[in-house]
PDB file of C-alpha atoms and ligand atoms in Angstrom:
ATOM      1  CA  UNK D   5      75.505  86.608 104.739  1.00  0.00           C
ATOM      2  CA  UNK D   6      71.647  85.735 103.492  1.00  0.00           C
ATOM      3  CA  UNK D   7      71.874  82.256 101.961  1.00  0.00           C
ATOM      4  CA  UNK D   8      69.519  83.555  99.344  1.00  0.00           C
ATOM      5  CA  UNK D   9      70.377  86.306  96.819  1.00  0.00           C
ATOM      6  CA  UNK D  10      67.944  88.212  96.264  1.00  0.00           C
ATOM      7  CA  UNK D  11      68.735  89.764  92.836  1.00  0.00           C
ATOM      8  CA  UNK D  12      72.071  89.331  90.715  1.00  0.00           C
ATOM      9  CA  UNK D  13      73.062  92.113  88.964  1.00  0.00           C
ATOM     10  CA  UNK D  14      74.926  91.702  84.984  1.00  0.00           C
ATOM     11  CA  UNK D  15      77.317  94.521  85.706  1.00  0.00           C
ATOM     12  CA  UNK D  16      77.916  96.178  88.823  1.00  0.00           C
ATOM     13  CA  UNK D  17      80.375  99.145  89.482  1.00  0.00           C
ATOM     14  CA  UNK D  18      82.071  99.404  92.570  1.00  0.00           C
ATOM     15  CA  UNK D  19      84.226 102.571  93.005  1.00  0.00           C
ATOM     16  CA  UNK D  20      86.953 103.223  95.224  1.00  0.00           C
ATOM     17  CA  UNK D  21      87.679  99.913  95.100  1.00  0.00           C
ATOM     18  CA  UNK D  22      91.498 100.201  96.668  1.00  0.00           C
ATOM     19  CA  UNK D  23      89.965 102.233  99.732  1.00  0.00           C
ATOM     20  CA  UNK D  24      89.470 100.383 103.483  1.00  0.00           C
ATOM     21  CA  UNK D  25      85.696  99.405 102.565  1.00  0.00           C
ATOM     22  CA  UNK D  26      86.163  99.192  98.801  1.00  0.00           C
ATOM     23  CA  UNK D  27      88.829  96.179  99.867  1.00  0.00           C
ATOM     24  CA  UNK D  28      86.623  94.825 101.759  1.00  0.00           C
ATOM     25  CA  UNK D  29      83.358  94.866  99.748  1.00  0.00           C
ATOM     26  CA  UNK D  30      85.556  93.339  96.744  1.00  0.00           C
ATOM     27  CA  UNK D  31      84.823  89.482  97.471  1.00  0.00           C
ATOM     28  CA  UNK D  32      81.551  90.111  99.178  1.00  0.00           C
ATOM     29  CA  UNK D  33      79.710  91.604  96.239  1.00  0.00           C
ATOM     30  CA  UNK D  34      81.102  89.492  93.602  1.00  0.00           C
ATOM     31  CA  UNK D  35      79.015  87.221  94.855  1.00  0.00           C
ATOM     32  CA  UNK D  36      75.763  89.155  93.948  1.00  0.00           C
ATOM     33  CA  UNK D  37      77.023  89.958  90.243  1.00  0.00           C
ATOM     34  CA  UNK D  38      78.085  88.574  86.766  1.00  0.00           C
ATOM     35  CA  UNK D  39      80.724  91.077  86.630  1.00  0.00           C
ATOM     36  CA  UNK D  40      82.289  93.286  88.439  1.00  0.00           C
ATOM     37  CA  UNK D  41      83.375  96.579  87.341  1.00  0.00           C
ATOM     38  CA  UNK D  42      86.122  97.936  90.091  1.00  0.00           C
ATOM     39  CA  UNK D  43      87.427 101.561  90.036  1.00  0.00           C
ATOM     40  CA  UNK D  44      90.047 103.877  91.858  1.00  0.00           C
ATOM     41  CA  UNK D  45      91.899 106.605  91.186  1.00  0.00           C
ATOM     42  CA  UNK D  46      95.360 104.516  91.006  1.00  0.00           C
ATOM     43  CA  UNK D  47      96.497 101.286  90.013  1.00  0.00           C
ATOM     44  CA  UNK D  48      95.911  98.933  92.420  1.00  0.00           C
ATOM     45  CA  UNK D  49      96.513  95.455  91.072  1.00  0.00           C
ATOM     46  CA  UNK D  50      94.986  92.726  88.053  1.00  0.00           C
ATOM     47  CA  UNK D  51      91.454  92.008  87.752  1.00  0.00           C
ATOM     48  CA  UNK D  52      90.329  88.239  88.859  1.00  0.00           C
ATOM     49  CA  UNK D  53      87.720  86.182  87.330  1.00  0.00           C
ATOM     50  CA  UNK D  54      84.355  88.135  87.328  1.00  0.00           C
ATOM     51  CA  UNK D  55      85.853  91.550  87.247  1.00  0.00           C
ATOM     52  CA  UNK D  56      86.985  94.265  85.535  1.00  0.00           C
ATOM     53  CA  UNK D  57      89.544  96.896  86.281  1.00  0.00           C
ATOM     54  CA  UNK D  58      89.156 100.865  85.073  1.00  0.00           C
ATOM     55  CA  UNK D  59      91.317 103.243  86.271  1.00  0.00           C
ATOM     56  CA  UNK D  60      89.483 106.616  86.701  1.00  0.00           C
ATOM     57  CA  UNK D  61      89.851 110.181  88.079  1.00  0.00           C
ATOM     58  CA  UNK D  62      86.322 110.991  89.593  1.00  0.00           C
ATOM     59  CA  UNK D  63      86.805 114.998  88.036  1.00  0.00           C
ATOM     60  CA  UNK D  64      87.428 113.819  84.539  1.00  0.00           C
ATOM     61  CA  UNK D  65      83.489 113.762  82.835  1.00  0.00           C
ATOM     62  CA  UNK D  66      85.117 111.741  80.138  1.00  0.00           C
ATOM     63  CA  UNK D  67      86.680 109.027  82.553  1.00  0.00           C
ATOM     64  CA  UNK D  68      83.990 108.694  84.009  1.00  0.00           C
ATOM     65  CA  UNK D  69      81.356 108.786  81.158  1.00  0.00           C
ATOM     66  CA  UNK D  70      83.380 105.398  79.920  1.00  0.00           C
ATOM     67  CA  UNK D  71      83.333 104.180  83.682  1.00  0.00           C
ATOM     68  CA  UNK D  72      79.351 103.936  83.675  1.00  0.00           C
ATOM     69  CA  UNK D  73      78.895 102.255  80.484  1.00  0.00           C
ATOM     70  CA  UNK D  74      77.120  99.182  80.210  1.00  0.00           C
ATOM     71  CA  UNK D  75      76.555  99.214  84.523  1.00  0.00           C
ATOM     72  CA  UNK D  76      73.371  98.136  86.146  1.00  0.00           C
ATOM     73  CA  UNK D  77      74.033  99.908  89.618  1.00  0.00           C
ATOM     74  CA  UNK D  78      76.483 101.428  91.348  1.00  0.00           C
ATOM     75  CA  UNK D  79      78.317 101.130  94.711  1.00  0.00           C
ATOM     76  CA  UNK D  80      79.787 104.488  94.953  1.00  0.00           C
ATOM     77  CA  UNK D  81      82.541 104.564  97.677  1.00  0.00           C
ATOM     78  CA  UNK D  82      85.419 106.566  95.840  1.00  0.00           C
ATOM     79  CA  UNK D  83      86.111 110.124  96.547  1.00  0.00           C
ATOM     80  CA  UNK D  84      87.621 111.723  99.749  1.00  0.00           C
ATOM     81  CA  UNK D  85      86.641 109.951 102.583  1.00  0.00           C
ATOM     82  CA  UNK D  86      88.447 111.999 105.668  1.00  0.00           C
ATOM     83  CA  UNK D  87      88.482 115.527 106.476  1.00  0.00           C
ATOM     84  CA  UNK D  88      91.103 117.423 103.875  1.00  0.00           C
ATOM     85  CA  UNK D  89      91.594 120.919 102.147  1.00  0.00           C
ATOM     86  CA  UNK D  90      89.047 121.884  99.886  1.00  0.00           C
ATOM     87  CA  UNK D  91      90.966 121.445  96.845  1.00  0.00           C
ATOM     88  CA  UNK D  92      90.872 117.368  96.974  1.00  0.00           C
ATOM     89  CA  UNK D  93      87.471 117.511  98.068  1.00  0.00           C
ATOM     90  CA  UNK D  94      85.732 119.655  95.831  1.00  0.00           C
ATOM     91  CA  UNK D  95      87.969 117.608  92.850  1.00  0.00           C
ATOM     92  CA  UNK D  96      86.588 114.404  94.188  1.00  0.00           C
ATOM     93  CA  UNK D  97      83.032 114.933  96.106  1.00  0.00           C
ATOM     94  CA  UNK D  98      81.474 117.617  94.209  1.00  0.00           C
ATOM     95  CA  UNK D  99      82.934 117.657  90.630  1.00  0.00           C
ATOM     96  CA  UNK D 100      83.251 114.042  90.879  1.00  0.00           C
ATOM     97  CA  UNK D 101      79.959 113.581  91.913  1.00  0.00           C
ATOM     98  CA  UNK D 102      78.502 115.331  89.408  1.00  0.00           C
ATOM     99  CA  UNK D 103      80.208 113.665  86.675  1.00  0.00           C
ATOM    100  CA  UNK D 104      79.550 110.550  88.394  1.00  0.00           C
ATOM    101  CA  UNK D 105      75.522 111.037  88.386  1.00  0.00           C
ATOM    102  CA  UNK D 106      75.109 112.580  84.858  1.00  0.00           C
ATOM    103  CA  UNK D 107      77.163 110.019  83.384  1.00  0.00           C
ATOM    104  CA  UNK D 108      74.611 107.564  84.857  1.00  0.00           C
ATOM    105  CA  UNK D 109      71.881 109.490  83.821  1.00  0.00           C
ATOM    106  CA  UNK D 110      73.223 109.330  80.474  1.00  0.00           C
ATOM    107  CA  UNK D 111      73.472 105.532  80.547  1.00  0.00           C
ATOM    108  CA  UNK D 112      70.435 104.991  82.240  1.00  0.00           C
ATOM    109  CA  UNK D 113      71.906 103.401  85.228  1.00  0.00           C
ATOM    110  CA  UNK D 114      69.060 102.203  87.400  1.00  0.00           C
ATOM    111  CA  UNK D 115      70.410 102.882  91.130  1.00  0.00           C
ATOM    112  CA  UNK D 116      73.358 104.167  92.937  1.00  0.00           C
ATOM    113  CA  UNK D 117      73.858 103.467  96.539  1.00  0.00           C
ATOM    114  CA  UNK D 118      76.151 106.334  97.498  1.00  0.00           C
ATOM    115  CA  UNK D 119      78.546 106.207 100.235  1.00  0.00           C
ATOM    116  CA  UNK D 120      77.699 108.915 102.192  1.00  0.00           C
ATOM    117  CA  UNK D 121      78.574 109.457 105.789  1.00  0.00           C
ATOM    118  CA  UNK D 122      77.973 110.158 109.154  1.00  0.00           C
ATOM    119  CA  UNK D 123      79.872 113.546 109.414  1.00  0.00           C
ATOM    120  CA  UNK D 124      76.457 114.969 107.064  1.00  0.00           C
ATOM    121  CA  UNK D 125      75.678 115.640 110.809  1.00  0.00           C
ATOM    122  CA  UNK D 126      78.500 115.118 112.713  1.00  0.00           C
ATOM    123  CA  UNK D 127      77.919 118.361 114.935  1.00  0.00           C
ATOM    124  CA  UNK D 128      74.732 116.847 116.590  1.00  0.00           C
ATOM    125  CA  UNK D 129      75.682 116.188 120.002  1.00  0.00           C
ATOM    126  CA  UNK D 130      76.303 112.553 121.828  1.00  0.00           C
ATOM    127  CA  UNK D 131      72.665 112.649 124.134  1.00  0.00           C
ATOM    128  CA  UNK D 132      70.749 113.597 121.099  1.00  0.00           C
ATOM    129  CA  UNK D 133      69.221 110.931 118.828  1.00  0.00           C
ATOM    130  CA  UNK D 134      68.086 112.135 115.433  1.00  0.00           C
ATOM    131  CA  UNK D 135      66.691 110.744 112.304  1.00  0.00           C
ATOM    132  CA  UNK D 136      67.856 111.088 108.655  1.00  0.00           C
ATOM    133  CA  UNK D 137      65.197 113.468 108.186  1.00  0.00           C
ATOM    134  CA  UNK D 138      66.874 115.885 110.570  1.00  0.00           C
ATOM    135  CA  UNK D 139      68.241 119.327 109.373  1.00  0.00           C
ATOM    136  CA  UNK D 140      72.066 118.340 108.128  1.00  0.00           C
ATOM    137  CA  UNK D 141      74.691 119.769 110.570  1.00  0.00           C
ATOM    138  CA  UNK D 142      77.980 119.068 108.880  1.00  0.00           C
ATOM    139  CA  UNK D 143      81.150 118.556 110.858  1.00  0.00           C
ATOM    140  CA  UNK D 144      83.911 120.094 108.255  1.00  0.00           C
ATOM    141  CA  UNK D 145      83.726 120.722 104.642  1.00  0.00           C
ATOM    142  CA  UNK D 146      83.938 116.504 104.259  1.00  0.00           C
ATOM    143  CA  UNK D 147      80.720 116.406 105.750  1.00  0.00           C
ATOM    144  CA  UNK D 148      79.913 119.272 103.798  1.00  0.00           C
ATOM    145  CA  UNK D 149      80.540 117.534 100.530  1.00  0.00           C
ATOM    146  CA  UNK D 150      78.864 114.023 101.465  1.00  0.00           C
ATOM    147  CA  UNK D 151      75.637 116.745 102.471  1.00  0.00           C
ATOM    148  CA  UNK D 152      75.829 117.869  98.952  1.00  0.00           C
ATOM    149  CA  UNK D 153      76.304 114.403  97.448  1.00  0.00           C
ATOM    150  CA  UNK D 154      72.736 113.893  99.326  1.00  0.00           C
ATOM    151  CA  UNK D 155      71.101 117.011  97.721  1.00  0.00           C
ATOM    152  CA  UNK D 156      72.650 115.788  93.869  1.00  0.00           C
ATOM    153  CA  UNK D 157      70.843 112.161  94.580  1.00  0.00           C
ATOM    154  CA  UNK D 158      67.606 114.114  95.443  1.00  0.00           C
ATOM    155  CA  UNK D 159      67.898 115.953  92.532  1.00  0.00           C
ATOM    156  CA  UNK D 160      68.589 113.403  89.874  1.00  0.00           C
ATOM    157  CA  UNK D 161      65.577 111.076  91.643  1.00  0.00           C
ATOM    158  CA  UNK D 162      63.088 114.412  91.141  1.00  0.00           C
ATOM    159  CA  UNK D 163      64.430 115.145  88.250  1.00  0.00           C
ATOM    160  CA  UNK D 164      65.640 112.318  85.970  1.00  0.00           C
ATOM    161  CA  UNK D 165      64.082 109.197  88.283  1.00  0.00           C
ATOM    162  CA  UNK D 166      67.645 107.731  88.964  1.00  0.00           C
ATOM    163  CA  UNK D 167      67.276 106.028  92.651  1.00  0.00           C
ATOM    164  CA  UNK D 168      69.716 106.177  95.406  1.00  0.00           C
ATOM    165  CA  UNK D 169      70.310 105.274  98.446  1.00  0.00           C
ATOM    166  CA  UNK D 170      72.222 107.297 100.276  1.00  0.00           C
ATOM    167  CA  UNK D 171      74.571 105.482 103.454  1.00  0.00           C
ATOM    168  CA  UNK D 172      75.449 107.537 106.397  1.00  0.00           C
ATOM    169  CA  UNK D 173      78.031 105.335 107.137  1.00  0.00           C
ATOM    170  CA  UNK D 174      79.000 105.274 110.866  1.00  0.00           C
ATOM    171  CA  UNK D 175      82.550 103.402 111.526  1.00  0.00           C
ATOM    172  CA  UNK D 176      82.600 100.285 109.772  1.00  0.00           C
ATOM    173  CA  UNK D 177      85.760  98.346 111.051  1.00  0.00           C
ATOM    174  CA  UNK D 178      86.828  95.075 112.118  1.00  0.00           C
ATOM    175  CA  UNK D 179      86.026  96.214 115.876  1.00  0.00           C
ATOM    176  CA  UNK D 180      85.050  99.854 117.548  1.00  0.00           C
ATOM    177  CA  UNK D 181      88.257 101.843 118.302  1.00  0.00           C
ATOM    178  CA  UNK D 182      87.039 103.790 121.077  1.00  0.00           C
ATOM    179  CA  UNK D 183      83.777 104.701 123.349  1.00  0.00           C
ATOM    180  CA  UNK D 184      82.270 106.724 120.309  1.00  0.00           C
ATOM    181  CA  UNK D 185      82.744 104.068 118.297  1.00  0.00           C
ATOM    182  CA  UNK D 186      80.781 101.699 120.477  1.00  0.00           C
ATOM    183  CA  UNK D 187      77.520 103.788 118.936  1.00  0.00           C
ATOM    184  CA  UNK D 188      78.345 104.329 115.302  1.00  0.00           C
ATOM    185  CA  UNK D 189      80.305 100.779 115.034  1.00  0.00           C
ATOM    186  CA  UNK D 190      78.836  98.655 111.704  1.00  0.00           C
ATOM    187  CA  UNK D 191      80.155  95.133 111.468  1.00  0.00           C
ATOM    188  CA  UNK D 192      81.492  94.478 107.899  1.00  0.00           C
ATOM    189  CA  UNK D 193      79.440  91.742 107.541  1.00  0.00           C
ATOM    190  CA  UNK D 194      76.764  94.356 108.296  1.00  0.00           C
ATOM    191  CA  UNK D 195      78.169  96.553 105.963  1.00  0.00           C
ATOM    192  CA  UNK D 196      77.388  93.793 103.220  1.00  0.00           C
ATOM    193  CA  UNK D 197      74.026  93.757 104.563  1.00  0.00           C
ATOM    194  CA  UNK D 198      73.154  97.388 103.958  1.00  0.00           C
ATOM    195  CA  UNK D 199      74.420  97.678 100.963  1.00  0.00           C
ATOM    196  CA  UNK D 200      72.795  94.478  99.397  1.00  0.00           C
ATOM    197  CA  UNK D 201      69.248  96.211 100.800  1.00  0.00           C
ATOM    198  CA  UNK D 202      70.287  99.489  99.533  1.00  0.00           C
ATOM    199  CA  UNK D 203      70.701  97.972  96.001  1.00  0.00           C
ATOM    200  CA  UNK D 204      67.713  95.184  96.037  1.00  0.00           C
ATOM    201  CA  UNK D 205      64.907  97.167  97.920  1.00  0.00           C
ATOM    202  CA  UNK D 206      62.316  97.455  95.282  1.00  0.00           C
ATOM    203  CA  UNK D 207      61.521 101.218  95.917  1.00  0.00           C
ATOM    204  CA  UNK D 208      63.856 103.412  97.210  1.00  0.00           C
ATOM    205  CA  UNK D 209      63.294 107.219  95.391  1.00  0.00           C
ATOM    206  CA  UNK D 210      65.809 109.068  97.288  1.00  0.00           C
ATOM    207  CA  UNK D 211      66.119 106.886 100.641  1.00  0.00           C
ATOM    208  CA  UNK D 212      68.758 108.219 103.278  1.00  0.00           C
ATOM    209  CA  UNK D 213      69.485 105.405 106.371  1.00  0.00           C
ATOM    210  CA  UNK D 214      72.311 105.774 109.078  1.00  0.00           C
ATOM    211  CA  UNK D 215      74.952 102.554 108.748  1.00  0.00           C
ATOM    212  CA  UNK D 216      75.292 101.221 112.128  1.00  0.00           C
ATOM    213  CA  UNK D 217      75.292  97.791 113.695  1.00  0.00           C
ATOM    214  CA  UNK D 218      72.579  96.954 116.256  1.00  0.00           C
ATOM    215  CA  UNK D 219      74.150  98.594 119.079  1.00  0.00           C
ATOM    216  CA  UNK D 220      72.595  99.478 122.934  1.00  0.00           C
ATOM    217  CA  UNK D 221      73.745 103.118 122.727  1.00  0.00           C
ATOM    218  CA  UNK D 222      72.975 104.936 119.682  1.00  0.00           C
ATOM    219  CA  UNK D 223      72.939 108.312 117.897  1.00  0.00           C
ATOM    220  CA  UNK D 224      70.352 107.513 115.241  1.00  0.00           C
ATOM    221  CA  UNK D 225      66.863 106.250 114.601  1.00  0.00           C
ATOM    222  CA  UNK D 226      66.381 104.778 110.894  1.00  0.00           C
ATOM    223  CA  UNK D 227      62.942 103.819 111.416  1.00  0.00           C
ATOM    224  CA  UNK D 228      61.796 106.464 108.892  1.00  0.00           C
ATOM    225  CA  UNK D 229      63.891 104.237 106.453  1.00  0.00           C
ATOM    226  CA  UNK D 230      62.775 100.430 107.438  1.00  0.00           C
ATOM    227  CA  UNK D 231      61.442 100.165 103.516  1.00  0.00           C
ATOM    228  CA  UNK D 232      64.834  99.682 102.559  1.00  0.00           C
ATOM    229  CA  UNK D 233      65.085  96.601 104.739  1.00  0.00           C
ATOM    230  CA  UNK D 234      68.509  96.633 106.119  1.00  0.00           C
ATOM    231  CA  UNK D 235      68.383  94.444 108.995  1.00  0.00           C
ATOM    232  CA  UNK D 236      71.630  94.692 110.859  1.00  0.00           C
ATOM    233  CA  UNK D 237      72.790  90.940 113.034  1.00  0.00           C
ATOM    234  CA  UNK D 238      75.962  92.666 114.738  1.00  0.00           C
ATOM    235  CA  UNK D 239      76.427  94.788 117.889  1.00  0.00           C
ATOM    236  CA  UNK D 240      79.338  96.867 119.777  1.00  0.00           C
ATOM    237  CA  UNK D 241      78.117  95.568 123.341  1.00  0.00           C
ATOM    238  CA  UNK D 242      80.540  92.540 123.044  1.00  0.00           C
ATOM    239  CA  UNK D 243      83.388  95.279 122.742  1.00  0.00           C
ATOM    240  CA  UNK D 244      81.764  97.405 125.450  1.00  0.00           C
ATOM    241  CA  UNK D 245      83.891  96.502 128.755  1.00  0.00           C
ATOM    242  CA  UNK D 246      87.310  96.733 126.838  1.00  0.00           C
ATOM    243  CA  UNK D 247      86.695 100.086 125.124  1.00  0.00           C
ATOM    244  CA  UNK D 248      85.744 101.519 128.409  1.00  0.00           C
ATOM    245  CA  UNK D 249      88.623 100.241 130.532  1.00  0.00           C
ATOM    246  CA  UNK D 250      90.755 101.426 127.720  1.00  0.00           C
ATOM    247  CA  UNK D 251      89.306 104.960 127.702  1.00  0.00           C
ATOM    248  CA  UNK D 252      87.474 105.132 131.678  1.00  0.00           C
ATOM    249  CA  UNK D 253      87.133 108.924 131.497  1.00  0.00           C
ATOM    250  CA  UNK D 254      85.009 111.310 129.293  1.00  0.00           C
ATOM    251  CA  UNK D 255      85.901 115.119 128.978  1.00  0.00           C
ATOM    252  CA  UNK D 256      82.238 116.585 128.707  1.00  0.00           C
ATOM    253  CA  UNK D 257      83.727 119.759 127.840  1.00  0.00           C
ATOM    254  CA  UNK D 258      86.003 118.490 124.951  1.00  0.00           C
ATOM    255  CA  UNK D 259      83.759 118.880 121.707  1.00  0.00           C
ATOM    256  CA  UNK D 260      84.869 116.113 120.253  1.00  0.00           C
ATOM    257  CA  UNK D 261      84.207 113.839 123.175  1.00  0.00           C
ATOM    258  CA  UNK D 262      80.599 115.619 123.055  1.00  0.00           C
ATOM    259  CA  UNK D 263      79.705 115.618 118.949  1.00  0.00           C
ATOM    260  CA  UNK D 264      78.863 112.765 117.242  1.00  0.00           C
ATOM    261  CA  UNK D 265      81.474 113.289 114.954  1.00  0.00           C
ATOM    262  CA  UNK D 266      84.163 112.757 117.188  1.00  0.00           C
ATOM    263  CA  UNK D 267      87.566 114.002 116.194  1.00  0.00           C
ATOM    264  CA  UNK D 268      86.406 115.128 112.725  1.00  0.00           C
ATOM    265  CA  UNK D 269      84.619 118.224 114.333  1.00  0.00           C
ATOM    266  CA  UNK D 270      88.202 120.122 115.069  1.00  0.00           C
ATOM    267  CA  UNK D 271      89.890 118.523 112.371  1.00  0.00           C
ATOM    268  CA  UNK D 272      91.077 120.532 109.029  1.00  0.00           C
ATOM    269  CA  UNK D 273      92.778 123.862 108.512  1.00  0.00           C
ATOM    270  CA  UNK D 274      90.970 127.101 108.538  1.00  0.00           C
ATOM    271  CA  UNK D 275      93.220 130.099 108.409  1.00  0.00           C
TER     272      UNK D 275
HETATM  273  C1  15L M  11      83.878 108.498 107.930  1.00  0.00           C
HETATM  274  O1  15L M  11      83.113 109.095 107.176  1.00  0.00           O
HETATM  275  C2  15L M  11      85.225 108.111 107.481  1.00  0.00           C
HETATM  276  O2  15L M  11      85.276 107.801 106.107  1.00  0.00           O
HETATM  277  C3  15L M  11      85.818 106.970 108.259  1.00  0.00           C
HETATM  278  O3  15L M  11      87.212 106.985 108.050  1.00  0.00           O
HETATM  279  C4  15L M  11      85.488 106.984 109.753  1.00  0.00           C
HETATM  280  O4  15L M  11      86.337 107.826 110.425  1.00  0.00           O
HETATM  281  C5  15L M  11      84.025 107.285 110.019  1.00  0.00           C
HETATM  282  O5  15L M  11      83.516 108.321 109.228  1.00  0.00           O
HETATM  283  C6  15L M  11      83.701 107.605 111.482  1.00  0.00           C
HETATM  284  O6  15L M  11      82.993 108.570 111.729  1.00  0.00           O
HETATM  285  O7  15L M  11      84.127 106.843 112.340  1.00  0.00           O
END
């Protein structure tokens, strides 16, 4: 990472702290913070030095309300992160996200960089390359949710001048799993990078900006978002010739070989 941090925050809250990225963000943003506030929905282990642990269900207003106290900013991971029932997700990405924003609103927290996700516009095909400022397409009632978690961080910017910055995260992982991935792959050491210019740029509003590595082959443009500042150091092209040997063939009449989303565009029950 940067040798020079840029700001250091007293308290930052970082939610879904036991999840894949929330694991992995852990160490990396201690380092930007004099404490560090972690959060998920189950116990997941003892607090080291320079954090704190709280326990809290993202559709409880009053968990939440006591999660937000005293925070600077927010790294908002937790909540649903894979195509489900409705039930979970409207519990976790649209209750919880309300609760989540006017509690912050009520303790004047100064910026939230939300975890959003690619899926906002997952049905977008493969040869198209849009921009965040693109009509929203979502690819199941995930993508659904993350759209409206976009539309709630609009609203409390208008409204009640809270900033976000809203992360359509792509497929941040140790490596790119398949061809798809080669295009939406972010680095984790990327990952740090967005987020860290997601929380420090000095004027964000609403800002939305597609999380991706520098890769040859992409889906999205984020030029409309270089103000935030995020300038990723990683590409997929060193994973290129394995990914393709291991998957040689494309079916261009299988939607999810065609949709940006991938497999989330069939995925989910509705009968
Ligand atoms: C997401 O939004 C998911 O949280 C993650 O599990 C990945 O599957 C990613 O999108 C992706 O599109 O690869």
């Amino acid at each position: 990472m940067d040798p020079v941090t840029p700001l250091r925050f007293a308290r930052l809250l970082l939610t879904g702290a036991a999840g894949h990225l929330g694991r992995e963000l852990r160490p990396r943003l201690a380092r930007y913070c004099d404490v560090l506030r972690l959060s998920d929905h189950h116990a997941f282990g003892a607090a080291g030095p320079g954090e704190e642990v709280m326990l809290a269900e993202l559709a409880d207003k009053s968990h939440l309300l006591a999660l937000l106290e005293g925070v600077d900013a927010v790294v908002h991971l937790g909540g649903v992160s894979t195509e489900q029932p409705w039930e979970p997700i409207l519990a976790a990405n649209i209750v919880g996200m309300v609760n989540l924003y006017e509690a912050a609103r009520r303790h004047r927290v100064r910026r939230i960089v939300f975890a959003s996700s690619n899926h906002v516009t997952g049905f977008y095909r493969q040869d198209q390359v849009i921009t965040p400022r693109d009509p929203v397409r979502p690819d199941g009632f995930y993508g659904l949710s993350k759209a409206f978690g976009e539309n709630l961080a609009q609203l409390y910017w208008d409204r009640h001048g809270l900033e976000t910055v809203s992360l359509r995260i792509g497929s941040s992982y140790a490596e790119p799993k398949d061809r798809r991935m080669l295009s939406t792959w972010m680095s984790f050491d990327d990952t740090e990078r967005l987020v860290l210019a997601a929380l420090t740029a000095p004027i964000v509003g609403h800002s939305v900006i597609y999380g991706m590595s520098d890769n040859g082959r992409v889906f999205w443009d984020n030029r409309c978002a270089a103000h935030v500042g995020y300038r990723p150091q990683d590409s997929s092209e060193r994973f290129r010739a394995t990914v393709e040997a291991r998957q040689p063939r494309i079916d261009t009449t299988d939607p999810t070989a065609i949709c940006q989303g991938g497999a989330f565009v069939t995925q989910g029950r509705y009968d």
